[in-house]
PDB file of C-alpha atoms in Angstrom:
ATOM      1  CA  MET P 577     -39.242  10.808  18.225  1.00 66.00           C
ATOM      2  CA  THR P 578     -37.602   9.289  15.086  1.00 88.00           C
ATOM      3  CA  VAL P 579     -40.823   9.614  13.130  1.00 97.00           C
ATOM      4  CA  ARG P 580     -40.781  11.871  10.087  1.00 97.00           C
ATOM      5  CA  PHE P 581     -43.789  13.143   8.111  1.00 98.00           C
ATOM      6  CA  ARG P 582     -43.769  13.075   4.305  1.00 98.00           C
ATOM      7  CA  VAL P 583     -46.059  12.841   1.254  1.00 98.00           C
ATOM      8  CA  ALA P 584     -47.189   9.317   0.634  1.00 98.00           C
ATOM      9  CA  THR P 585     -46.039   7.347  -2.393  1.00 98.00           C
ATOM     10  CA  ARG P 586     -47.836   4.495  -4.211  1.00 97.00           C
ATOM     11  CA  ALA P 587     -45.954   2.062  -2.080  1.00 97.00           C
ATOM     12  CA  ASP P 588     -47.436   3.375   1.122  1.00 98.00           C
ATOM     13  CA  VAL P 589     -51.058   2.914  -0.144  1.00 97.00           C
ATOM     14  CA  PRO P 590     -51.815  -0.604   1.310  1.00 95.00           C
ATOM     15  CA  ALA P 591     -50.304   0.524   4.678  1.00 97.00           C
ATOM     16  CA  ILE P 592     -52.527   3.601   4.631  1.00 97.00           C
ATOM     17  CA  ILE P 593     -55.619   1.528   3.799  1.00 94.00           C
ATOM     18  CA  GLY P 594     -54.680  -0.846   6.648  1.00 94.00           C
ATOM     19  CA  LEU P 595     -54.765   2.214   9.092  1.00 96.00           C
ATOM     20  CA  LEU P 596     -58.024   3.581   7.621  1.00 93.00           C
ATOM     21  CA  ASP P 597     -59.782   0.240   7.940  1.00 89.00           C
ATOM     22  CA  ASP P 598     -58.464  -0.569  11.419  1.00 85.00           C
ATOM     23  CA  ASP P 599     -61.076   1.545  13.133  1.00 76.00           C
ATOM     24  CA  ASP P 600     -64.415   0.506  14.547  1.00 63.00           C
ATOM     25  CA  ILE P 601     -66.368   3.597  13.350  1.00 67.00           C
ATOM     26  CA  SER P 602     -64.913   3.470   9.866  1.00 64.00           C
ATOM     27  CA  ARG P 603     -65.484  -0.267   9.583  1.00 63.00           C
ATOM     28  CA  SER P 604     -69.202   0.217  10.551  1.00 64.00           C
ATOM     29  CA  ARG P 605     -69.441   2.597   7.500  1.00 61.00           C
ATOM     30  CA  GLN P 606     -67.684   0.380   5.104  1.00 54.00           C
ATOM     31  CA  ALA P 607     -70.032  -1.178   2.524  1.00 46.00           C
ATOM     32  CA  VAL P 608     -67.790  -3.994   1.261  1.00 43.00           C
ATOM     33  CA  SER P 609     -66.369  -6.807   3.409  1.00 42.00           C
ATOM     34  CA  GLY P 610     -62.738  -7.301   3.950  1.00 45.00           C
ATOM     35  CA  PRO P 611     -59.745  -5.185   2.881  1.00 47.00           C
ATOM     36  CA  VAL P 612     -60.615  -3.060  -0.204  1.00 47.00           C
ATOM     37  CA  VAL P 613     -57.124  -2.656  -1.739  1.00 54.00           C
ATOM     38  CA  SER P 614     -54.725  -5.208  -3.041  1.00 54.00           C
ATOM     39  CA  GLY P 615     -51.006  -5.021  -2.441  1.00 55.00           C
ATOM     40  CA  PRO P 616     -48.202  -6.235  -0.273  1.00 51.00           C
ATOM     41  CA  GLY P 617     -49.331  -7.204   3.204  1.00 50.00           C
ATOM     42  CA  VAL P 618     -52.987  -7.127   2.350  1.00 52.00           C
ATOM     43  CA  SER P 619     -54.933 -10.202   1.590  1.00 47.00           C
ATOM     44  CA  GLY P 620     -58.480 -11.417   1.811  1.00 48.00           C
ATOM     45  CA  PRO P 621     -61.660 -10.683  -0.115  1.00 52.00           C
ATOM     46  CA  VAL P 622     -61.398  -7.580  -2.270  1.00 57.00           C
ATOM     47  CA  SER P 623     -64.070  -5.764  -4.230  1.00 79.00           C
ATOM     48  CA  GLU P 624     -62.241  -5.205  -7.583  1.00 85.00           C
ATOM     49  CA  ALA P 625     -64.316  -2.059  -8.306  1.00 85.00           C
ATOM     50  CA  ALA P 626     -63.520  -0.579  -4.876  1.00 83.00           C
ATOM     51  CA  ASP P 627     -59.916  -1.498  -5.210  1.00 87.00           C
ATOM     52  CA  ALA P 628     -59.678   0.284  -8.523  1.00 90.00           C
ATOM     53  CA  ARG P 629     -61.473   3.332  -7.044  1.00 91.00           C
ATOM     54  CA  ARG P 630     -59.141   3.513  -4.249  1.00 93.00           C
ATOM     55  CA  TRP P 631     -56.029   3.423  -6.561  1.00 94.00           C
ATOM     56  CA  GLN P 632     -57.702   6.133  -8.748  1.00 94.00           C
ATOM     57  CA  ALA P 633     -58.291   8.246  -5.648  1.00 96.00           C
ATOM     58  CA  PHE P 634     -54.531   7.935  -4.786  1.00 97.00           C
ATOM     59  CA  GLU P 635     -53.542   8.979  -8.293  1.00 97.00           C
ATOM     60  CA  ALA P 636     -56.034  11.919  -8.063  1.00 97.00           C
ATOM     61  CA  ILE P 637     -54.652  12.995  -4.679  1.00 98.00           C
ATOM     62  CA  ASP P 638     -51.038  12.592  -5.802  1.00 98.00           C
ATOM     63  CA  ALA P 639     -51.594  14.738  -8.948  1.00 97.00           C
ATOM     64  CA  ASP P 640     -53.519  17.540  -7.123  1.00 97.00           C
ATOM     65  CA  PRO P 641     -51.521  20.469  -5.820  1.00 97.00           C
ATOM     66  CA  ARG P 642     -54.378  21.066  -3.260  1.00 98.00           C
ATOM     67  CA  ASN P 643     -54.363  17.592  -1.783  1.00 98.00           C
ATOM     68  CA  GLU P 644     -51.633  15.902   0.100  1.00 98.00           C
ATOM     69  CA  LEU P 645     -51.766  12.290   1.535  1.00 98.00           C
ATOM     70  CA  ILE P 646     -49.381  12.294   4.449  1.00 98.00           C
ATOM     71  CA  VAL P 647     -47.731   9.426   6.288  1.00 98.00           C
ATOM     72  CA  ALA P 648     -45.813   9.269   9.543  1.00 98.00           C
ATOM     73  CA  ASP P 649     -42.775   7.274   8.709  1.00 98.00           C
ATOM     74  CA  ASP P 650     -40.852   5.403  11.386  1.00 97.00           C
ATOM     75  CA  ASP P 651     -37.723   4.055   9.823  1.00 96.00           C
ATOM     76  CA  GLY P 652     -39.680   2.866   6.737  1.00 95.00           C
ATOM     77  CA  VAL P 653     -42.739   1.692   8.630  1.00 97.00           C
ATOM     78  CA  VAL P 654     -46.075   3.649   8.177  1.00 98.00           C
ATOM     79  CA  VAL P 655     -47.287   4.444  11.735  1.00 98.00           C
ATOM     80  CA  GLY P 656     -49.786   7.202  10.877  1.00 98.00           C
ATOM     81  CA  THR P 657     -51.512   9.030   8.134  1.00 98.00           C
ATOM     82  CA  CYS P 658     -53.776  12.018   7.397  1.00 98.00           C
ATOM     83  CA  GLN P 659     -54.949  13.946   4.250  1.00 98.00           C
ATOM     84  CA  LEU P 660     -54.578  17.593   3.808  1.00 98.00           C
ATOM     85  CA  THR P 661     -56.838  19.598   1.517  1.00 98.00           C
ATOM     86  CA  PHE P 662     -56.160  23.243   0.708  1.00 98.00           C
ATOM     87  CA  THR P 663     -59.295  25.123  -0.423  1.00 98.00           C
ATOM     88  CA  PRO P 664     -59.123  28.521  -2.064  1.00 97.00           C
ATOM     89  CA  SER P 665     -61.873  30.837  -0.697  1.00 96.00           C
ATOM     90  CA  LEU P 666     -63.207  34.269  -1.175  1.00 95.00           C
ATOM     91  CA  SER P 667     -64.055  34.348   2.505  1.00 89.00           C
ATOM     92  CA  ARG P 668     -61.535  35.526   5.134  1.00 81.00           C
ATOM     93  CA  ALA P 669     -59.803  38.033   2.748  1.00 83.00           C
ATOM     94  CA  GLY P 670     -58.983  35.259   0.117  1.00 89.00           C
ATOM     95  CA  ALA P 671     -56.840  33.110   2.329  1.00 92.00           C
ATOM     96  CA  GLU P 672     -56.895  29.265   1.724  1.00 95.00           C
ATOM     97  CA  ARG P 673     -58.229  27.039   4.422  1.00 97.00           C
ATOM     98  CA  MET P 674     -56.652  23.652   5.142  1.00 98.00           C
ATOM     99  CA  THR P 675     -58.930  20.698   5.897  1.00 98.00           C
ATOM    100  CA  ILE P 676     -57.514  17.649   7.673  1.00 98.00           C
ATOM    101  CA  GLU P 677     -59.312  14.300   7.011  1.00 96.00           C
ATOM    102  CA  ALA P 678     -58.674  10.643   7.659  1.00 95.00           C
ATOM    103  CA  VAL P 679     -56.354  10.986  10.646  1.00 96.00           C
ATOM    104  CA  ARG P 680     -55.074   7.693  11.917  1.00 96.00           C
ATOM    105  CA  VAL P 681     -52.307   6.338  14.086  1.00 96.00           C
ATOM    106  CA  ALA P 682     -51.374   2.641  14.258  1.00 97.00           C
ATOM    107  CA  THR P 683     -53.273   1.045  17.187  1.00 95.00           C
ATOM    108  CA  ASP P 684     -50.069  -0.338  18.719  1.00 94.00           C
ATOM    109  CA  ARG P 685     -48.182   3.057  18.477  1.00 95.00           C
ATOM    110  CA  ARG P 686     -50.895   5.245  20.082  1.00 93.00           C
ATOM    111  CA  GLY P 687     -50.126   7.325  23.244  1.00 91.00           C
ATOM    112  CA  ALA P 688     -46.601   7.946  22.133  1.00 93.00           C
ATOM    113  CA  GLY P 689     -47.115  11.414  20.721  1.00 95.00           C
ATOM    114  CA  ILE P 690     -47.093  10.447  16.990  1.00 97.00           C
ATOM    115  CA  GLY P 691     -50.549  11.988  16.463  1.00 97.00           C
ATOM    116  CA  HIS P 692     -49.733  15.194  18.240  1.00 97.00           C
ATOM    117  CA  ALA P 693     -46.543  15.561  16.281  1.00 97.00           C
ATOM    118  CA  MET P 694     -48.335  14.840  12.932  1.00 98.00           C
ATOM    119  CA  MET P 695     -51.026  17.518  13.715  1.00 98.00           C
ATOM    120  CA  ARG P 696     -48.447  20.058  14.866  1.00 98.00           C
ATOM    121  CA  TRP P 697     -46.517  19.365  11.623  1.00 98.00           C
ATOM    122  CA  ALA P 698     -49.721  19.686   9.508  1.00 98.00           C
ATOM    123  CA  ILE P 699     -50.571  23.020  11.185  1.00 98.00           C
ATOM    124  CA  ALA P 700     -47.094  24.261  10.455  1.00 98.00           C
ATOM    125  CA  GLN P 701     -47.657  23.334   6.793  1.00 97.00           C
ATOM    126  CA  ALA P 702     -50.794  25.391   6.771  1.00 98.00           C
ATOM    127  CA  ARG P 703     -49.006  28.396   8.324  1.00 97.00           C
ATOM    128  CA  ALA P 704     -46.083  28.094   5.852  1.00 97.00           C
ATOM    129  CA  ARG P 705     -48.667  28.067   2.939  1.00 96.00           C
ATOM    130  CA  GLY P 706     -50.346  31.182   4.383  1.00 95.00           C
ATOM    131  CA  CYS P 707     -53.700  29.532   5.182  1.00 96.00           C
ATOM    132  CA  GLY P 708     -56.073  31.514   7.336  1.00 94.00           C
ATOM    133  CA  MET P 709     -57.599  28.556   9.083  1.00 96.00           C
ATOM    134  CA  VAL P 710     -57.229  24.789   9.757  1.00 98.00           C
ATOM    135  CA  GLN P 711     -60.388  22.698  10.105  1.00 98.00           C
ATOM    136  CA  LEU P 712     -61.463  19.155  10.637  1.00 98.00           C
ATOM    137  CA  THR P 713     -64.622  17.254  11.702  1.00 97.00           C
ATOM    138  CA  THR P 714     -64.496  14.376  14.213  1.00 97.00           C
ATOM    139  CA  ASP P 715     -67.240  11.888  14.876  1.00 96.00           C
ATOM    140  CA  LYS P 716     -69.174  12.873  17.999  1.00 96.00           C
ATOM    141  CA  ARG P 717     -68.614   9.339  19.373  1.00 95.00           C
ATOM    142  CA  ARG P 718     -64.833   9.846  19.288  1.00 92.00           C
ATOM    143  CA  VAL P 719     -64.623  11.634  22.660  1.00 93.00           C
ATOM    144  CA  ASP P 720     -60.872  10.882  23.129  1.00 92.00           C
ATOM    145  CA  ALA P 721     -60.285  12.620  19.710  1.00 94.00           C
ATOM    146  CA  HIS P 722     -62.138  15.819  20.945  1.00 95.00           C
ATOM    147  CA  ARG P 723     -59.828  16.093  23.773  1.00 95.00           C
ATOM    148  CA  PHE P 724     -56.799  15.286  21.571  1.00 95.00           C
ATOM    149  CA  TYR P 725     -57.744  18.117  19.158  1.00 97.00           C
ATOM    150  CA  ALA P 726     -58.659  20.599  21.878  1.00 97.00           C
ATOM    151  CA  SER P 727     -55.167  20.049  23.288  1.00 96.00           C
ATOM    152  CA  LEU P 728     -53.702  21.111  19.980  1.00 97.00           C
ATOM    153  CA  GLY P 729     -55.755  24.291  20.118  1.00 97.00           C
ATOM    154  CA  PHE P 730     -58.801  23.386  17.988  1.00 98.00           C
ATOM    155  CA  ALA P 731     -62.077  24.898  19.148  1.00 97.00           C
ATOM    156  CA  ALA P 732     -65.304  22.820  18.693  1.00 97.00           C
ATOM    157  CA  SER P 733     -67.010  25.899  17.381  1.00 97.00           C
ATOM    158  CA  HIS P 734     -69.049  24.198  14.571  1.00 97.00           C
ATOM    159  CA  GLU P 735     -71.597  21.457  14.026  1.00 97.00           C
ATOM    160  CA  GLY P 736     -70.182  18.988  11.513  1.00 98.00           C
ATOM    161  CA  MET P 737     -73.150  17.834   9.411  1.00 98.00           C
ATOM    162  CA  LYS P 738     -73.063  14.979   6.826  1.00 97.00           C
ATOM    163  CA  ILE P 739     -75.352  13.117   4.424  1.00 97.00           C
ATOM    164  CA  TYR P 740     -74.036   9.724   3.224  1.00 96.00           C
ATOM    165  CA  LEU P 741     -75.357   9.213  -0.350  1.00 94.00           C
TER     166      LEU P 741
ATOM    167  CA  MET U 151     -89.052  29.608  -8.519  1.00 65.00           C
ATOM    168  CA  THR U 152     -87.337  31.340 -11.450  1.00 88.00           C
ATOM    169  CA  VAL U 153     -83.933  31.068  -9.738  1.00 97.00           C
ATOM    170  CA  ARG U 154     -81.290  29.008 -11.527  1.00 97.00           C
ATOM    171  CA  PHE U 155     -78.038  27.760 -10.226  1.00 98.00           C
ATOM    172  CA  ARG U 156     -74.742  28.019 -12.109  1.00 98.00           C
ATOM    173  CA  VAL U 157     -70.991  28.335 -11.880  1.00 98.00           C
ATOM    174  CA  ALA U 158     -69.977  31.862 -10.989  1.00 98.00           C
ATOM    175  CA  THR U 159     -68.108  34.053 -13.487  1.00 98.00           C
ATOM    176  CA  ARG U 160     -65.723  37.021 -12.767  1.00 97.00           C
ATOM    177  CA  ALA U 161     -68.558  39.292 -13.141  1.00 97.00           C
ATOM    178  CA  ASP U 162     -70.337  37.786 -10.165  1.00 98.00           C
ATOM    179  CA  VAL U 163     -67.464  38.146  -7.764  1.00 97.00           C
ATOM    180  CA  PRO U 164     -68.499  41.569  -6.272  1.00 95.00           C
ATOM    181  CA  ALA U 165     -72.023  40.340  -5.627  1.00 97.00           C
ATOM    182  CA  ILE U 166     -70.733  37.152  -3.946  1.00 97.00           C
ATOM    183  CA  ILE U 167     -68.366  39.151  -1.698  1.00 94.00           C
ATOM    184  CA  GLY U 168     -71.377  41.280  -0.821  1.00 94.00           C
ATOM    185  CA  LEU U 169     -73.282  38.262   0.197  1.00 96.00           C
ATOM    186  CA  LEU U 170     -70.263  36.823   2.208  1.00 93.00           C
ATOM    187  CA  ASP U 171     -69.746  39.981   4.118  1.00 89.00           C
ATOM    188  CA  ASP U 172     -73.435  40.687   4.826  1.00 85.00           C
ATOM    189  CA  ASP U 173     -73.397  38.379   7.783  1.00 76.00           C
ATOM    190  CA  ASP U 174     -72.887  39.182  11.470  1.00 63.00           C
ATOM    191  CA  ILE U 175     -70.715  36.105  12.334  1.00 67.00           C
ATOM    192  CA  SER U 176     -68.550  36.537   9.183  1.00 64.00           C
ATOM    193  CA  ARG U 177     -68.057  40.295   9.870  1.00 63.00           C
ATOM    194  CA  SER U 178     -66.930  39.596  13.354  1.00 64.00           C
ATOM    195  CA  ARG U 179     -64.140  37.471  11.908  1.00 61.00           C
ATOM    196  CA  GLN U 180     -63.071  39.897   9.165  1.00 54.00           C
ATOM    197  CA  ALA U 181     -59.689  41.421   9.861  1.00 46.00           C
ATOM    198  CA  VAL U 182     -59.943  44.360   7.507  1.00 43.00           C
ATOM    199  CA  SER U 183     -62.527  47.064   7.608  1.00 42.00           C
ATOM    200  CA  GLY U 184     -64.999  47.734   4.870  1.00 45.00           C
ATOM    201  CA  PRO U 185     -65.686  45.675   1.700  1.00 47.00           C
ATOM    202  CA  VAL U 186     -62.583  43.817   0.654  1.00 48.00           C
ATOM    203  CA  VAL U 187     -63.034  43.617  -3.124  1.00 54.00           C
ATOM    204  CA  SER U 188     -63.447  46.308  -5.629  1.00 54.00           C
ATOM    205  CA  GLY U 189     -65.869  46.230  -8.469  1.00 55.00           C
ATOM    206  CA  PRO U 190     -69.280  47.372  -9.644  1.00 51.00           C
ATOM    207  CA  GLY U 191     -71.698  47.993  -6.795  1.00 50.00           C
ATOM    208  CA  VAL U 192     -68.938  47.942  -4.057  1.00 52.00           C
ATOM    209  CA  SER U 193     -67.387  51.013  -2.648  1.00 47.00           C
ATOM    210  CA  GLY U 194     -65.741  52.044   0.501  1.00 48.00           C
ATOM    211  CA  PRO U 195     -62.309  51.334   2.058  1.00 52.00           C
ATOM    212  CA  VAL U 196     -60.548  48.378   0.501  1.00 58.00           C
ATOM    213  CA  SER U 197     -57.375  46.692   1.517  1.00 79.00           C
ATOM    214  CA  GLU U 198     -55.554  46.322  -1.756  1.00 85.00           C
ATOM    215  CA  ALA U 199     -53.663  43.194  -0.617  1.00 85.00           C
ATOM    216  CA  ALA U 200     -56.902  41.571   0.479  1.00 83.00           C
ATOM    217  CA  ASP U 201     -58.580  42.588  -2.692  1.00 87.00           C
ATOM    218  CA  ALA U 202     -55.845  41.041  -4.834  1.00 90.00           C
ATOM    219  CA  ARG U 203     -55.973  37.832  -2.763  1.00 91.00           C
ATOM    220  CA  ARG U 204     -59.706  37.497  -3.272  1.00 93.00           C
ATOM    221  CA  TRP U 205     -59.326  37.868  -7.040  1.00 94.00           C
ATOM    222  CA  GLN U 206     -56.540  35.314  -6.922  1.00 94.00           C
ATOM    223  CA  ALA U 207     -58.858  33.050  -4.990  1.00 96.00           C
ATOM    224  CA  PHE U 208     -61.500  33.402  -7.554  1.00 97.00           C
ATOM    225  CA  GLU U 209     -59.060  32.612 -10.307  1.00 97.00           C
ATOM    226  CA  ALA U 210     -57.820  29.548  -8.301  1.00 97.00           C
ATOM    227  CA  ILE U 211     -61.357  28.175  -7.784  1.00 98.00           C
ATOM    228  CA  ASP U 212     -62.376  28.853 -11.459  1.00 98.00           C
ATOM    229  CA  ALA U 213     -59.298  26.882 -12.702  1.00 97.00           C
ATOM    230  CA  ASP U 214     -59.648  23.966 -10.388  1.00 97.00           C
ATOM    231  CA  PRO U 215     -61.845  20.993 -11.474  1.00 97.00           C
ATOM    232  CA  ARG U 216     -62.439  20.065  -7.820  1.00 98.00           C
ATOM    233  CA  ASN U 217     -63.705  23.527  -6.731  1.00 98.00           C
ATOM    234  CA  GLU U 218     -66.912  25.176  -7.920  1.00 98.00           C
ATOM    235  CA  LEU U 219     -68.165  28.604  -6.883  1.00 98.00           C
ATOM    236  CA  ILE U 220     -71.937  28.615  -7.396  1.00 98.00           C
ATOM    237  CA  VAL U 221     -74.457  31.346  -7.646  1.00 98.00           C
ATOM    238  CA  ALA U 222     -78.305  31.429  -7.377  1.00 98.00           C
ATOM    239  CA  ASP U 223     -79.148  33.620 -10.320  1.00 98.00           C
ATOM    240  CA  ASP U 224     -82.621  35.271 -10.461  1.00 97.00           C
ATOM    241  CA  ASP U 225     -82.942  36.826 -13.839  1.00 96.00           C
ATOM    242  CA  GLY U 226     -79.358  38.211 -13.700  1.00 95.00           C
ATOM    243  CA  VAL U 227     -79.371  39.056 -10.000  1.00 97.00           C
ATOM    244  CA  VAL U 228     -77.151  37.053  -7.696  1.00 98.00           C
ATOM    245  CA  VAL U 229     -79.364  36.064  -4.801  1.00 98.00           C
ATOM    246  CA  GLY U 230     -77.353  33.283  -3.218  1.00 98.00           C
ATOM    247  CA  THR U 231     -74.056  31.562  -3.315  1.00 98.00           C
ATOM    248  CA  CYS U 232     -72.060  28.505  -2.075  1.00 98.00           C
ATOM    249  CA  GLN U 233     -68.771  26.800  -2.819  1.00 98.00           C
ATOM    250  CA  LEU U 234     -68.398  23.143  -3.632  1.00 98.00           C
ATOM    251  CA  THR U 235     -65.158  21.249  -3.079  1.00 98.00           C
ATOM    252  CA  PHE U 236     -64.754  17.714  -4.310  1.00 98.00           C
ATOM    253  CA  THR U 237     -62.129  15.739  -2.283  1.00 98.00           C
ATOM    254  CA  PRO U 238     -60.683  12.469  -3.574  1.00 97.00           C
ATOM    255  CA  SER U 239     -60.310  10.059  -0.683  1.00 96.00           C
ATOM    256  CA  LEU U 240     -59.027   6.508   0.078  1.00 95.00           C
ATOM    257  CA  SER U 241     -61.709   6.158   2.665  1.00 89.00           C
ATOM    258  CA  ARG U 242     -65.117   4.909   1.846  1.00 81.00           C
ATOM    259  CA  ALA U 243     -64.028   2.733  -1.000  1.00 83.00           C
ATOM    260  CA  GLY U 244     -62.301   5.485  -2.967  1.00 89.00           C
ATOM    261  CA  ALA U 245     -65.494   7.730  -3.348  1.00 92.00           C
ATOM    262  CA  GLU U 246     -65.034  11.504  -3.497  1.00 95.00           C
ATOM    263  CA  ARG U 247     -66.633  13.520  -0.807  1.00 97.00           C
ATOM    264  CA  MET U 248     -68.337  16.928  -1.465  1.00 98.00           C
ATOM    265  CA  THR U 249     -67.732  19.735   1.046  1.00 98.00           C
ATOM    266  CA  ILE U 250     -70.111  22.795   0.953  1.00 98.00           C
ATOM    267  CA  GLU U 251     -68.769  26.078   2.245  1.00 96.00           C
ATOM    268  CA  ALA U 252     -69.784  29.753   2.285  1.00 95.00           C
ATOM    269  CA  VAL U 253     -73.501  29.257   1.928  1.00 96.00           C
ATOM    270  CA  ARG U 254     -75.391  32.543   1.758  1.00 96.00           C
ATOM    271  CA  VAL U 255     -78.775  33.855   0.642  1.00 96.00           C
ATOM    272  CA  ALA U 256     -79.471  37.523   0.240  1.00 97.00           C
ATOM    273  CA  THR U 257     -81.032  38.916   3.458  1.00 95.00           C
ATOM    274  CA  ASP U 258     -84.060  40.239   1.582  1.00 94.00           C
ATOM    275  CA  ARG U 259     -84.673  36.953  -0.230  1.00 95.00           C
ATOM    276  CA  ARG U 260     -84.521  34.565   2.733  1.00 93.00           C
ATOM    277  CA  GLY U 261     -87.506  32.436   3.618  1.00 91.00           C
ATOM    278  CA  ALA U 262     -88.495  31.948  -0.047  1.00 93.00           C
ATOM    279  CA  GLY U 263     -86.998  28.529  -0.566  1.00 95.00           C
ATOM    280  CA  ILE U 264     -83.812  29.734  -2.443  1.00 97.00           C
ATOM    281  CA  GLY U 265     -81.417  28.135   0.160  1.00 97.00           C
ATOM    282  CA  HIS U 266     -83.248  24.811   0.105  1.00 97.00           C
ATOM    283  CA  ALA U 267     -83.321  24.699  -3.717  1.00 97.00           C
ATOM    284  CA  MET U 268     -79.656  25.561  -3.848  1.00 98.00           C
ATOM    285  CA  MET U 269     -78.806  22.779  -1.380  1.00 98.00           C
ATOM    286  CA  ARG U 270     -80.925  20.263  -3.118  1.00 98.00           C
ATOM    287  CA  TRP U 271     -79.221  21.236  -6.371  1.00 98.00           C
ATOM    288  CA  ALA U 272     -75.737  20.910  -4.782  1.00 98.00           C
ATOM    289  CA  ILE U 273     -76.593  17.444  -3.395  1.00 98.00           C
ATOM    290  CA  ALA U 274     -77.794  16.367  -6.821  1.00 98.00           C
ATOM    291  CA  GLN U 275     -74.453  17.527  -8.216  1.00 97.00           C
ATOM    292  CA  ALA U 276     -72.710  15.274  -5.764  1.00 98.00           C
ATOM    293  CA  ARG U 277     -74.838  12.319  -6.619  1.00 97.00           C
ATOM    294  CA  ALA U 278     -74.359  12.893 -10.284  1.00 97.00           C
ATOM    295  CA  ARG U 279     -70.533  12.959  -9.707  1.00 96.00           C
ATOM    296  CA  GLY U 280     -70.709   9.735  -7.702  1.00 95.00           C
ATOM    297  CA  CYS U 281     -69.671  11.299  -4.341  1.00 96.00           C
ATOM    298  CA  GLY U 282     -70.183   9.083  -1.260  1.00 94.00           C
ATOM    299  CA  MET U 283     -70.959  11.830   1.133  1.00 96.00           C
ATOM    300  CA  VAL U 284     -71.797  15.554   1.335  1.00 98.00           C
ATOM    301  CA  GLN U 285     -70.447  17.464   4.327  1.00 98.00           C
ATOM    302  CA  LEU U 286     -70.492  20.977   5.773  1.00 98.00           C
ATOM    303  CA  THR U 287     -69.830  22.712   9.090  1.00 97.00           C
ATOM    304  CA  THR U 288     -71.996  25.462  10.511  1.00 97.00           C
ATOM    305  CA  ASP U 289     -71.268  27.731  13.384  1.00 96.00           C
ATOM    306  CA  LYS U 290     -72.811  26.452  16.563  1.00 96.00           C
ATOM    307  CA  ARG U 291     -74.378  29.931  17.023  1.00 95.00           C
ATOM    308  CA  ARG U 292     -76.385  29.538  13.720  1.00 92.00           C
ATOM    309  CA  VAL U 293     -79.174  27.505  15.259  1.00 93.00           C
ATOM    310  CA  ASP U 294     -81.604  28.368  12.348  1.00 92.00           C
ATOM    311  CA  ALA U 295     -78.983  26.899   9.998  1.00 94.00           C
ATOM    312  CA  HIS U 296     -78.819  23.645  11.961  1.00 95.00           C
ATOM    313  CA  ARG U 297     -82.593  23.241  11.532  1.00 95.00           C
ATOM    314  CA  PHE U 298     -82.279  24.133   7.877  1.00 96.00           C
ATOM    315  CA  TYR U 299     -79.622  21.548   7.187  1.00 97.00           C
ATOM    316  CA  ALA U 300     -81.398  18.907   9.218  1.00 97.00           C
ATOM    317  CA  SER U 301     -84.638  19.459   7.172  1.00 97.00           C
ATOM    318  CA  LEU U 302     -82.436  18.646   4.090  1.00 97.00           C
ATOM    319  CA  GLY U 303     -81.293  15.314   5.595  1.00 97.00           C
ATOM    320  CA  PHE U 304     -77.986  16.379   7.120  1.00 98.00           C
ATOM    321  CA  ALA U 305     -77.209  14.675  10.451  1.00 97.00           C
ATOM    322  CA  ALA U 306     -75.134  16.649  13.036  1.00 97.00           C
ATOM    323  CA  SER U 307     -72.968  13.592  13.577  1.00 97.00           C
ATOM    324  CA  HIS U 308     -69.604  15.390  13.938  1.00 97.00           C
ATOM    325  CA  GLU U 309     -67.871  18.037  15.932  1.00 97.00           C
ATOM    326  CA  GLY U 310     -66.597  20.772  13.613  1.00 98.00           C
ATOM    327  CA  MET U 311     -63.231  21.885  15.053  1.00 98.00           C
ATOM    328  CA  LYS U 312     -61.112  24.940  13.775  1.00 97.00           C
ATOM    329  CA  ILE U 313     -58.016  26.813  14.488  1.00 97.00           C
ATOM    330  CA  TYR U 314     -57.782  30.329  13.045  1.00 96.00           C
ATOM    331  CA  LEU U 315     -54.124  31.073  12.250  1.00 94.00           C
TER     332      LEU U 315
END
């Protein structure tokens, strides 16, 4: 495994967007058509407002000490991504909890252990920071993902409930 | 309903801790014995380290523009609480998502609509901020809570997976 994990830079954003959008379930939720960020390697119809919001979101994450956008970097190629959020809490004796969102591995690189390595790396980050818990939600239709997370030690102890506004 | 919802102050912290700890499931997870914060109205054995961490957590939440600790205030009495976290995201066209954690209503005030009103207020906060989604996880053992959130429009679309560190 030559893949390393690091905080994303501005230059990684188009590749991350590509990974986020290359997903049937995410695509079905996407309101705008086509890629929604401009940049190298991305072309096609773009909603300018959505594009601007996505760049603003990157800047917000980048500036926030409690949010980290992560990439799996294979010799300069982004082959995976996830976002880590550290939430301070009065529960559980004041320990932070880490929430993992937007986990993706490039379609043509799946099954090679990149996702497992990225999650183990993320959990190690949580331990190093003193978090009391790591949590995520995964769409009930993603049955392969449930097995994947269970193999990492996650327990499906909770219902994940959402309202789309 | 004379209850109003507002951001918690330092003076509310002991009452919030009381609500968080007055819960069978939370109690079963609590590593230390007894209340774990000092302050007015709270007595008994306290782990000093846990106490300090909880105050630090309050200060962290209070200073963070993406975290809000909320109380339901009935004429000066804290009768409910929840924590709102706003997470910037490149998914969903760059909209923030709101995560609700640590929802509690005082045992002797349940069934009076305080929880519903607090959740409706929280969802309105998310709309006003332009969030694309509101999410929470709820322990699979809390079957009453699932009905409660479903009645507010939440769909149990996801598995909520956790690792306690």
